Coordinates of C-alpha atoms and ligand atoms in Angstrom, one line a residue:
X1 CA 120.2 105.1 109.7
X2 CA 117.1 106.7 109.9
X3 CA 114.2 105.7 107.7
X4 CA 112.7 108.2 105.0
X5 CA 109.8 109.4 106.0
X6 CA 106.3 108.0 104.0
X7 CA 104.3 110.6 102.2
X8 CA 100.9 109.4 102.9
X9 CA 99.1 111.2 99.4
X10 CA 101.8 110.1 97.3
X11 CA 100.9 106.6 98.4
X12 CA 97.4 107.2 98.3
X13 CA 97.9 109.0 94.6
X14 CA 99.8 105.8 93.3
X15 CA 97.0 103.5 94.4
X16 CA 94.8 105.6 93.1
X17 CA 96.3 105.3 89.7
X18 CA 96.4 101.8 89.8
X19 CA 92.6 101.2 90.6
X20 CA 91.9 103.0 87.9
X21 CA 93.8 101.3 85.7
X22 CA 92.5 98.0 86.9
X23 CA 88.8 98.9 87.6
X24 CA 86.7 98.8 84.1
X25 CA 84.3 101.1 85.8
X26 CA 86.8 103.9 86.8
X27 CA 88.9 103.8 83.6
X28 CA 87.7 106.8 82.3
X29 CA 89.2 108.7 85.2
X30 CA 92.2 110.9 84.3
X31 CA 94.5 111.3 87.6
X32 CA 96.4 114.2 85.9
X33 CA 93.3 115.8 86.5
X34 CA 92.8 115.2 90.4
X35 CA 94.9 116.7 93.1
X36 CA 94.9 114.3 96.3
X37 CA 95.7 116.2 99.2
X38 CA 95.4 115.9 103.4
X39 CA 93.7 118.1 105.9
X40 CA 94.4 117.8 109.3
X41 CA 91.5 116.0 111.9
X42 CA 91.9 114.2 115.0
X43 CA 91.0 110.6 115.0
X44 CA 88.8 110.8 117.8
X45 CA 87.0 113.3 116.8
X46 CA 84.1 113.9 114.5
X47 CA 84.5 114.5 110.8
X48 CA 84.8 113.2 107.3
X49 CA 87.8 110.7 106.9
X50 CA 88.0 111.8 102.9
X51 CA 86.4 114.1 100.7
X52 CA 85.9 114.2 97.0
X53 CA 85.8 118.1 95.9
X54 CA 84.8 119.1 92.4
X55 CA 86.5 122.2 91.1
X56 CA 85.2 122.4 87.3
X57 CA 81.5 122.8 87.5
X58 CA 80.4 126.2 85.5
X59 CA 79.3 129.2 87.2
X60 CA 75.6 129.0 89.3
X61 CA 73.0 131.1 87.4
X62 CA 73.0 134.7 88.4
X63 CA 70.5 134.5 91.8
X64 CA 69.7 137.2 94.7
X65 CA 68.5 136.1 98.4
X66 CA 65.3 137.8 98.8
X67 CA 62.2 138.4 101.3
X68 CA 58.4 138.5 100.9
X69 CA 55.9 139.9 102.7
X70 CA 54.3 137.0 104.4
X71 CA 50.7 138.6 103.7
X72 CA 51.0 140.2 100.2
X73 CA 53.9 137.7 98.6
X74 CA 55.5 141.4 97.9
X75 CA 59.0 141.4 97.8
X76 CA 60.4 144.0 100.5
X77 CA 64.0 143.3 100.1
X78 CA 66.8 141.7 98.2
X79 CA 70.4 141.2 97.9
X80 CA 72.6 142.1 94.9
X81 CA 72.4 139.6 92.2
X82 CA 75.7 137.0 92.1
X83 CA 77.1 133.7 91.2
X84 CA 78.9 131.3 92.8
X85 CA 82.2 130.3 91.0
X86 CA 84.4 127.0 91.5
X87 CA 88.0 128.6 91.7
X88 CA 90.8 127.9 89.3
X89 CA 93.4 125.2 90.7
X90 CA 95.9 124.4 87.9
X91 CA 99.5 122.6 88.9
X92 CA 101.5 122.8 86.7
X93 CA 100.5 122.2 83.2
X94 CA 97.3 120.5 84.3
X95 CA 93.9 121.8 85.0
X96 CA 92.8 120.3 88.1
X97 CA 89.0 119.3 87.9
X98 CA 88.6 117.4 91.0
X99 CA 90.4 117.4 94.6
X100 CA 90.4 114.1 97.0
X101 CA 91.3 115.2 100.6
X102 CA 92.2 112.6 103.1
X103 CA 91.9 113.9 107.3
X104 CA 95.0 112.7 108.8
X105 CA 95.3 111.1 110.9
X106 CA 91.6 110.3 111.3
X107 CA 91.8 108.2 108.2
X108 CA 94.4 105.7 109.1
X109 CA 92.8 105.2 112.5
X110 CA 89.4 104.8 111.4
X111 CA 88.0 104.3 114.6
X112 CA 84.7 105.1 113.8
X113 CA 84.3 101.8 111.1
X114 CA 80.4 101.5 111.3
X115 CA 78.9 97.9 111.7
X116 CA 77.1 98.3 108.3
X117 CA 80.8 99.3 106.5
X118 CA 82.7 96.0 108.3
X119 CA 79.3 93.8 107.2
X120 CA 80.3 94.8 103.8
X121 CA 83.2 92.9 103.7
X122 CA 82.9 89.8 106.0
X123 CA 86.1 87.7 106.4
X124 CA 88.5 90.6 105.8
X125 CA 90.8 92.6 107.5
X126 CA 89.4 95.8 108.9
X127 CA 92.0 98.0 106.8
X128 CA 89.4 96.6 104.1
X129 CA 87.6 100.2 105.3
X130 CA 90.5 102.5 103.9
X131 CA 90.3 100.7 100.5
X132 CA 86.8 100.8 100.6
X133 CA 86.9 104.9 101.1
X134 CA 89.4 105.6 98.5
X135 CA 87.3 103.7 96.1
X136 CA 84.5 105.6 96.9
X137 CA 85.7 108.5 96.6
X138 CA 87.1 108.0 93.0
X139 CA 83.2 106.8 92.4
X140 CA 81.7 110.4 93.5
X141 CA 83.5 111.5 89.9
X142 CA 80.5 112.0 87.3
X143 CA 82.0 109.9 84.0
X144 CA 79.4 112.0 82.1
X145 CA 79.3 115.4 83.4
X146 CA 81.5 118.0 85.8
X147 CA 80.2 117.3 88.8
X148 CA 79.4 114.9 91.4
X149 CA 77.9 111.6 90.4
X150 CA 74.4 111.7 90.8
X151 CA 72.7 108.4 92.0
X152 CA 69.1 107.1 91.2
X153 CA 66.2 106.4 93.1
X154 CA 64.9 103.1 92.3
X155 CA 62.7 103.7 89.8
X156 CA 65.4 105.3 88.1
X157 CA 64.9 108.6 88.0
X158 CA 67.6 111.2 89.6
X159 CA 68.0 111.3 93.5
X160 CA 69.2 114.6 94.8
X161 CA 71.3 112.1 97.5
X162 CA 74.6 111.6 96.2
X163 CA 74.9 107.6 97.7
X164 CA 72.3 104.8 98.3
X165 CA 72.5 101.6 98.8
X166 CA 73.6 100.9 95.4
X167 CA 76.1 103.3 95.3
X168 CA 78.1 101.6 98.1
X169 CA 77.6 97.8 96.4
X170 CA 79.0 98.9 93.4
X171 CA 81.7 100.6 95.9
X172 CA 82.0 96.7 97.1
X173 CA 82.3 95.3 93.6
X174 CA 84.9 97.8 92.5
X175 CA 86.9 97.0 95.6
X176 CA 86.9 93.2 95.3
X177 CA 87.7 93.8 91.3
X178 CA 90.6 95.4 92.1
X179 CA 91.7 93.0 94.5
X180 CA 91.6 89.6 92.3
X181 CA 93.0 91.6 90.0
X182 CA 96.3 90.9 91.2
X183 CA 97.5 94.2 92.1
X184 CA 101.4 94.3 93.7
X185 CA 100.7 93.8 97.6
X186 CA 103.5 96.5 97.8
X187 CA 100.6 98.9 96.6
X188 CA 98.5 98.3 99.6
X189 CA 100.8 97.5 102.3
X190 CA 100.8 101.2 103.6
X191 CA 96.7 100.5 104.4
X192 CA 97.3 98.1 107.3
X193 CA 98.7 100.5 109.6
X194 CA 97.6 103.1 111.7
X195 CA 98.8 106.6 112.0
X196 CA 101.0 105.1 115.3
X197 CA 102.1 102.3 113.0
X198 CA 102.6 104.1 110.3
X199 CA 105.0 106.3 112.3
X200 CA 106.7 103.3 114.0
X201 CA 107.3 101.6 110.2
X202 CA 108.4 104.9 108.0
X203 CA 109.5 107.0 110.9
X204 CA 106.5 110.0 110.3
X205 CA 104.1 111.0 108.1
X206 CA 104.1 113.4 105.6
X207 CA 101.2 114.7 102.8
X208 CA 100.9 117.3 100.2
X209 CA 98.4 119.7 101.6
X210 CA 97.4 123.1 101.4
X211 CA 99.5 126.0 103.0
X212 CA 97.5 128.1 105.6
X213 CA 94.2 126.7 106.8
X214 CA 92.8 127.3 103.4
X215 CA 91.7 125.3 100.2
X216 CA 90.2 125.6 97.2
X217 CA 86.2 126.0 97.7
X218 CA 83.2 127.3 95.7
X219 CA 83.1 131.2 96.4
X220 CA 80.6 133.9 95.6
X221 CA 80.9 137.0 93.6
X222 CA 78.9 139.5 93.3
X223 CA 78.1 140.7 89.7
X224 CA 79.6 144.0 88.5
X225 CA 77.6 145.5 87.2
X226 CA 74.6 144.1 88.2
X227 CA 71.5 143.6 86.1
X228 CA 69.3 146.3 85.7
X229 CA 66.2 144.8 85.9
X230 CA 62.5 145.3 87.3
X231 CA 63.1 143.3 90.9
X232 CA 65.2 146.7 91.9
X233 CA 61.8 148.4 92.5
X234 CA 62.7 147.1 96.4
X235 CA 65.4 147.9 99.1
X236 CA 68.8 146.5 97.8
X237 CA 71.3 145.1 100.2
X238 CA 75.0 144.9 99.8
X239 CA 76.1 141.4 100.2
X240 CA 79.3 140.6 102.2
X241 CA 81.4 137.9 100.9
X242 CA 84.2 136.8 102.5
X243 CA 87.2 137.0 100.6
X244 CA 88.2 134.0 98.7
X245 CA 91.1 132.9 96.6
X246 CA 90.3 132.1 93.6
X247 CA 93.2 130.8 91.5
X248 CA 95.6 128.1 93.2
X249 CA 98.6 126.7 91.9
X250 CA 101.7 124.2 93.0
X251 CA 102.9 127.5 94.7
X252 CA 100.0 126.7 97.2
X253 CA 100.6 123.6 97.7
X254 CA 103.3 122.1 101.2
X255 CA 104.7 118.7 102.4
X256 CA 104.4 118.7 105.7
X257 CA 104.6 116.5 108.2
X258 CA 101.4 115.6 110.5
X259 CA 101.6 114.1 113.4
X260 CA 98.5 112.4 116.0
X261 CA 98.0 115.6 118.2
X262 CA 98.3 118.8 117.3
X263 CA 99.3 119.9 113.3
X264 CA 102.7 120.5 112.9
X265 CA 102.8 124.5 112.7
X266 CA 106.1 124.7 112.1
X267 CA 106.5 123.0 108.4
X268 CA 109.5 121.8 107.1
X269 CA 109.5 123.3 104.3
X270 CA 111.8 121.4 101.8
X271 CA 113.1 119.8 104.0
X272 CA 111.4 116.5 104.6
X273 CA 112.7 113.1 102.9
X274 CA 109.7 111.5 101.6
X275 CA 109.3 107.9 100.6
Ligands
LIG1 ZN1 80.5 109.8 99.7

């Protein structure tokens, strides 16, 4: 018989859902609300292995790219005025507010563990690294705000960085929290292999990720119609914005199988058996 195939996010999503439910400092976290997906990357080459996206921060202020004259400070040209928006990604019922993408199979590989991540946890596995970036991705999630956690400097005042080296401590803490916590090994057990392994155990890989090379990203629009104010004494320029979705739903969504070289053009739509 041949083995189901694993579907890498689901197992990912599950964990996810159990951290939070273990981890005091990630309980305020509502996974209805965040849509894991993969994107496809190479494991030997360069490139995040995850991603935390947030899709539910309010439209920028209305702006304009502009020029001076380097002399006078006089402004000689500007663009029309526009915002940038976060799109609309809603699946079902739920209003999505943050996206966590995972580059397969770069991420079960993770060949690129840097000494200062394995010096983080001494004495363990190195699969310790996937746990470690699952965690911190769930810890880019602002409990207070839309948006992506903001760390402090150390005199506590905001850092425009969004990590320092307390950011991945408490990473460290949350990680060995939820481990005493006597989560079911079953929960983990998908961690320890690589993408090869992974394919030799479950017989392939699938993940929920986005059809077409696209996903949900900030976009610009341009404002219609635009405010008539002083600055429009200069030259006005047209800008060109690429054209964006901006409204995803389920309908957007694909399992599809990955695989170590190429992606997998040809999806299987409905067709895979996922375990
Ligand atoms: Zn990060």
């Amino acid at each position: 018989m041949i083995a189901p195939m694993m579907n890498y996010t689901e197992h990912v999503r599950r964990l996810m859902s159990d951290i939070v439910s273990r981890v005091p400092r990630l309980s305020f976290l509502d996974m209805n609300r965040v849509l894991v997906f993969a994107r496809f990357g190479r494991a030997d080459t360069e490139g995040p292995n995850a991603t935390c996206h947030c899709v539910c921060l309010p439209p920028s202020d209305p702006g304009y790219y502009f020029w001076r004259d380097q002399a006078t400070g006089v402004l000689t040209r500007r663009s029309q005025w526009f915002v940038t928006k976060s799109p609309e990604v809603r699946i079902g019922a739920a209003p999505i507010d943050y996206m966590i993408s995972f580059t397969l199979p770069r991420f079960c590989d993770q060949r690129r563990i840097s000494a200062r991540k394995r010096a983080r946890y001494p004495g363990h596995p190195e699969w310790m690294a996937k746990l470690d970036t699952i965690v911190h991705e769930l810890y880019h999630i602002d409990p207070q705000q839309p948006g992506i956690r903001r760390v402090q400097r150390a005199d506590g005042t905001p850092s425009s960085r969004c990590h320092s080296p307390a950011f991945f401590q408490d990473v460290v803490e949350m990680v060995m929290q939820y481990l005493t916590s006597g989560p079911d090994p079953e929960m983990l057990e998908f961690l320890r292999y690589d993408f090869a392994g992974l394919t030799t155990r479950y017989g392939g890989v699938v993940a929920t990720t986005f059809k077409g090379s696209s996903y949900p990203r900030r976009y610009v629009e341009v404002l219609n119609p635009q405010p008539d104010t002083a600055d429009q004494q200069c030259p006005v320029e047209a800008l060109e914005v690429p054209r964006a979705a901006t409204h995803f739903t389920e309908e957007d969504l694909v399992t599809r199988r990955f695989w170590s070289g190429t992606p997998d053009t040809m999806a299987r739509k409905g067709k895979v058996r996922a375990a």
